Coordinates of C-alpha atoms in Angstrom, one line a residue:
Chain A
S1 CA 96.1 65.4 93.3
Q2 CA 97.9 68.8 93.5
K3 CA 100.0 68.9 96.5
I4 CA 102.3 71.3 98.3
E5 CA 104.7 69.7 100.7
Q6 CA 107.0 71.1 103.4
N7 CA 108.8 68.0 104.6
S8 CA 110.5 69.6 107.7
E9 CA 108.0 69.9 110.5
A10 CA 110.5 71.6 112.6
L11 CA 114.0 73.3 112.2
N12 CA 116.3 74.5 115.0
I13 CA 119.3 76.7 114.2
Q14 CA 121.7 78.9 116.0
E15 CA 121.2 82.7 116.0
G16 CA 123.2 84.3 113.3
K17 CA 123.1 81.3 110.9
T18 CA 121.1 81.1 107.7
A19 CA 117.8 79.1 107.9
T20 CA 116.6 77.3 104.8
L21 CA 113.1 76.0 104.5
T22 CA 112.0 73.7 101.6
C23 CA 108.7 73.6 99.7
N24 CA 108.0 70.9 97.1
Y25 CA 105.0 70.7 94.8
T26 CA 103.6 67.7 92.9
N27 CA 101.1 67.1 90.1
Y28 CA 100.9 70.7 88.9
S29 CA 102.9 73.7 87.8
P30 CA 102.2 76.8 89.9
A31 CA 102.6 80.1 88.2
Y32 CA 103.5 81.5 91.6
L33 CA 104.4 80.4 95.2
Q34 CA 103.8 82.4 98.3
W35 CA 105.5 82.3 101.6
Y36 CA 103.7 83.3 104.9
R37 CA 104.8 83.5 108.5
Q38 CA 102.4 82.3 111.3
D39 CA 103.0 83.1 115.0
P40 CA 101.1 81.1 117.7
G41 CA 97.6 82.1 118.0
R42 CA 97.6 84.4 115.0
G43 CA 96.7 84.2 111.4
P44 CA 99.4 83.7 108.6
V45 CA 101.1 86.9 107.5
F46 CA 102.3 87.3 103.9
L47 CA 106.0 87.6 103.3
L48 CA 107.0 87.1 99.7
L49 CA 105.6 86.0 96.4
I50 CA 107.8 84.5 93.6
R51 CA 106.8 83.8 90.1
E52 CA 107.9 80.8 88.0
N53 CA 110.0 83.0 85.7
E54 CA 111.9 84.6 88.7
K55 CA 114.7 82.4 89.9
E56 CA 115.2 84.4 93.1
K57 CA 113.5 87.1 95.1
R58 CA 114.8 89.1 98.0
K59 CA 113.3 91.2 100.8
E60 CA 115.6 92.5 103.6
R61 CA 117.1 89.3 105.2
L62 CA 114.6 87.0 103.3
K63 CA 115.4 85.3 100.0
V64 CA 113.1 82.9 98.0
T65 CA 114.1 80.7 95.1
F66 CA 111.9 78.9 92.6
D67 CA 113.3 75.9 90.7
T68 CA 110.8 74.5 88.2
T69 CA 113.1 71.6 87.3
L70 CA 113.2 70.4 90.8
K71 CA 109.6 71.5 91.6
Q72 CA 110.8 73.2 94.6
S73 CA 111.0 76.6 96.4
L74 CA 113.6 77.4 99.0
F75 CA 113.1 80.1 101.7
H76 CA 116.2 81.5 103.3
I77 CA 116.5 83.7 106.4
T78 CA 120.0 85.2 106.7
A79 CA 121.5 86.3 110.0
S80 CA 118.6 84.6 111.8
Q81 CA 117.3 86.1 115.1
P82 CA 115.2 84.7 117.9
A83 CA 112.5 87.0 116.7
D84 CA 112.3 84.9 113.4
S85 CA 111.0 81.9 115.4
A86 CA 107.7 81.1 114.0
T87 CA 105.9 78.7 111.6
Y88 CA 106.5 79.3 107.9
L89 CA 103.9 78.2 105.4
C90 CA 104.4 77.8 101.6
G91 CA 101.3 78.4 99.4
G92 CA 100.6 77.5 95.9
Y93 CA 98.6 78.3 92.8
Q94 CA 94.9 78.0 92.3
K95 CA 92.9 78.9 95.5
V96 CA 96.3 78.8 97.3
T97 CA 96.9 75.3 98.4
F98 CA 99.1 75.4 101.5
G99 CA 101.8 73.2 102.9
T100 CA 101.6 72.0 106.5
G101 CA 104.3 74.5 107.5
T102 CA 107.8 74.3 109.1
K103 CA 108.3 75.5 112.7
L104 CA 111.5 77.4 112.9
Q105 CA 113.2 78.0 116.2
V106 CA 116.3 80.3 116.4
I107 CA 118.4 79.5 119.4
P108 CA 120.2 82.4 121.0
Chain U
N1 CA 93.0 99.7 109.5
A2 CA 91.1 96.6 110.9
G3 CA 91.9 94.2 107.9
V4 CA 90.1 91.0 108.4
T5 CA 88.1 90.6 111.6
Q6 CA 86.9 87.3 112.9
T7 CA 84.4 86.7 115.7
P8 CA 84.1 85.0 118.0
K9 CA 87.8 84.2 118.9
F10 CA 86.8 81.1 120.9
Q11 CA 83.7 78.9 121.0
V12 CA 82.7 75.6 122.6
L13 CA 79.6 73.8 121.2
K14 CA 77.8 70.6 121.8
T15 CA 77.5 68.0 119.1
G16 CA 74.5 68.9 116.9
Q17 CA 74.4 72.6 117.7
S18 CA 74.6 75.1 114.9
M19 CA 76.5 78.4 114.8
T20 CA 77.8 81.1 112.4
L21 CA 81.5 82.2 112.4
Q22 CA 81.6 85.8 111.3
C23 CA 84.3 87.4 109.0
A24 CA 84.4 90.9 107.9
Q25 CA 87.1 92.9 105.9
D26 CA 87.4 96.5 105.2
M27 CA 89.8 96.5 102.2
N28 CA 87.1 96.2 99.5
H29 CA 88.6 92.8 98.5
E30 CA 86.5 90.7 96.0
Y31 CA 88.0 87.4 97.0
M32 CA 87.3 85.8 100.3
S33 CA 87.9 82.4 101.7
W34 CA 87.6 80.1 104.8
Y35 CA 90.2 77.7 105.9
R36 CA 90.5 75.2 108.7
Q37 CA 93.8 74.5 110.3
D38 CA 94.5 71.2 112.0
P39 CA 97.7 69.7 113.4
G40 CA 99.7 67.9 110.6
M41 CA 97.1 68.9 108.0
G42 CA 97.9 72.5 107.4
L43 CA 95.5 75.0 105.9
R44 CA 92.6 73.4 104.1
L45 CA 90.2 75.5 102.0
I46 CA 86.5 75.0 102.9
H47 CA 84.6 77.5 100.8
Y48 CA 85.5 80.7 98.9
S49 CA 83.9 83.6 97.1
V50 CA 85.0 85.7 94.2
G51 CA 82.4 88.5 94.8
A52 CA 79.1 89.2 96.3
G53 CA 76.6 86.5 95.4
I54 CA 79.2 84.1 94.3
T55 CA 80.5 81.2 96.3
D56 CA 82.2 77.9 95.5
Q57 CA 83.4 74.9 97.4
G58 CA 87.0 74.2 98.4
E59 CA 88.8 71.0 99.5
V60 CA 86.7 70.2 102.6
P61 CA 83.2 71.8 102.2
N62 CA 81.0 69.1 103.8
G63 CA 79.1 70.3 106.9
Y64 CA 79.6 73.9 106.2
N65 CA 77.6 76.5 104.3
V66 CA 78.5 80.0 103.2
S67 CA 76.8 83.1 101.6
R68 CA 78.1 86.4 100.4
S69 CA 75.5 89.2 100.5
T70 CA 78.0 92.0 100.7
T71 CA 81.6 92.6 99.7
E72 CA 82.6 93.1 103.3
D73 CA 81.1 90.0 104.9
F74 CA 81.5 86.3 104.5
P75 CA 80.1 84.2 107.3
L76 CA 80.6 80.4 107.7
R77 CA 77.7 78.4 109.1
L78 CA 78.0 75.0 110.7
L79 CA 74.7 73.3 110.4
S80 CA 75.0 70.5 112.9
A81 CA 78.4 70.6 114.7
A82 CA 80.4 67.3 114.9
P83 CA 83.5 66.6 116.9
S84 CA 85.5 66.3 113.6
Q85 CA 84.8 70.0 113.1
T86 CA 86.9 70.9 116.1
S87 CA 89.6 73.1 114.6
V88 CA 91.0 76.6 114.2
Y89 CA 89.2 78.5 111.4
F90 CA 90.7 81.2 109.4
C91 CA 89.1 83.7 107.1
A92 CA 91.2 85.4 104.4
S93 CA 90.7 88.0 101.6
S94 CA 92.6 89.2 98.7
T95 CA 92.2 91.3 95.6
G96 CA 92.2 88.2 93.3
L97 CA 91.6 84.5 93.1
N98 CA 94.9 83.3 91.9
S99 CA 98.0 83.2 94.1
N100 CA 99.6 86.2 92.5
Q101 CA 97.7 88.3 95.1
P102 CA 98.7 88.0 98.8
Q103 CA 96.0 86.9 101.1
H104 CA 95.1 88.8 104.3
F105 CA 94.1 86.6 107.2
G106 CA 92.2 87.1 110.3
D107 CA 93.5 85.8 113.6
G108 CA 91.1 82.8 113.6
T109 CA 88.3 81.3 115.6
R110 CA 89.3 78.4 117.9
L111 CA 86.3 76.0 117.9
S112 CA 85.8 73.0 120.1
I113 CA 82.9 70.5 119.6
L114 CA 82.1 68.3 122.5

């Protein structure tokens, strides 16, 4: 079955470093991937969308890549801050299947 | 701008009871959907609608009913609540079905079935 996987449940990094989160997909070829941020007790909030023909997309300190050969998207937060601590969700194509999320904690 | 509004925010039910989770959006979005979020399972699609009068099943539809009589509202009904339906429920809307359109989520309904 079509699947989106975020293998890291949690990631801890030091403030100022770059956080890199991974999203892998299997058994389908999404035309798009989306990334969302979710804070405790809140609904997910859309951050970025990347199309399969876009290798990279940036928004302020955020960068997303899409590698159709590896069937993978990477989500980077540069110069990370404690306020970036949240769970980040990767969402795929067709009714937007989601991964289980990676909980990022940025340590001051 | 209210966006997507879900009510209630919290609810406790007994097994066998029925209830309706409300969802309303004020963005004139055609596409609306319901998800449940469980630890270790992520967001799973329950039902979705591509417009008023049109609904379809998602990944985990059993035990839930939906209807879409207006563009704004998309209620989710639990017919006979079971403990396995204890979860956080999110409603979302967007301008399109496919994932080229961002989804706007409500803040969820936290439901416990005893």
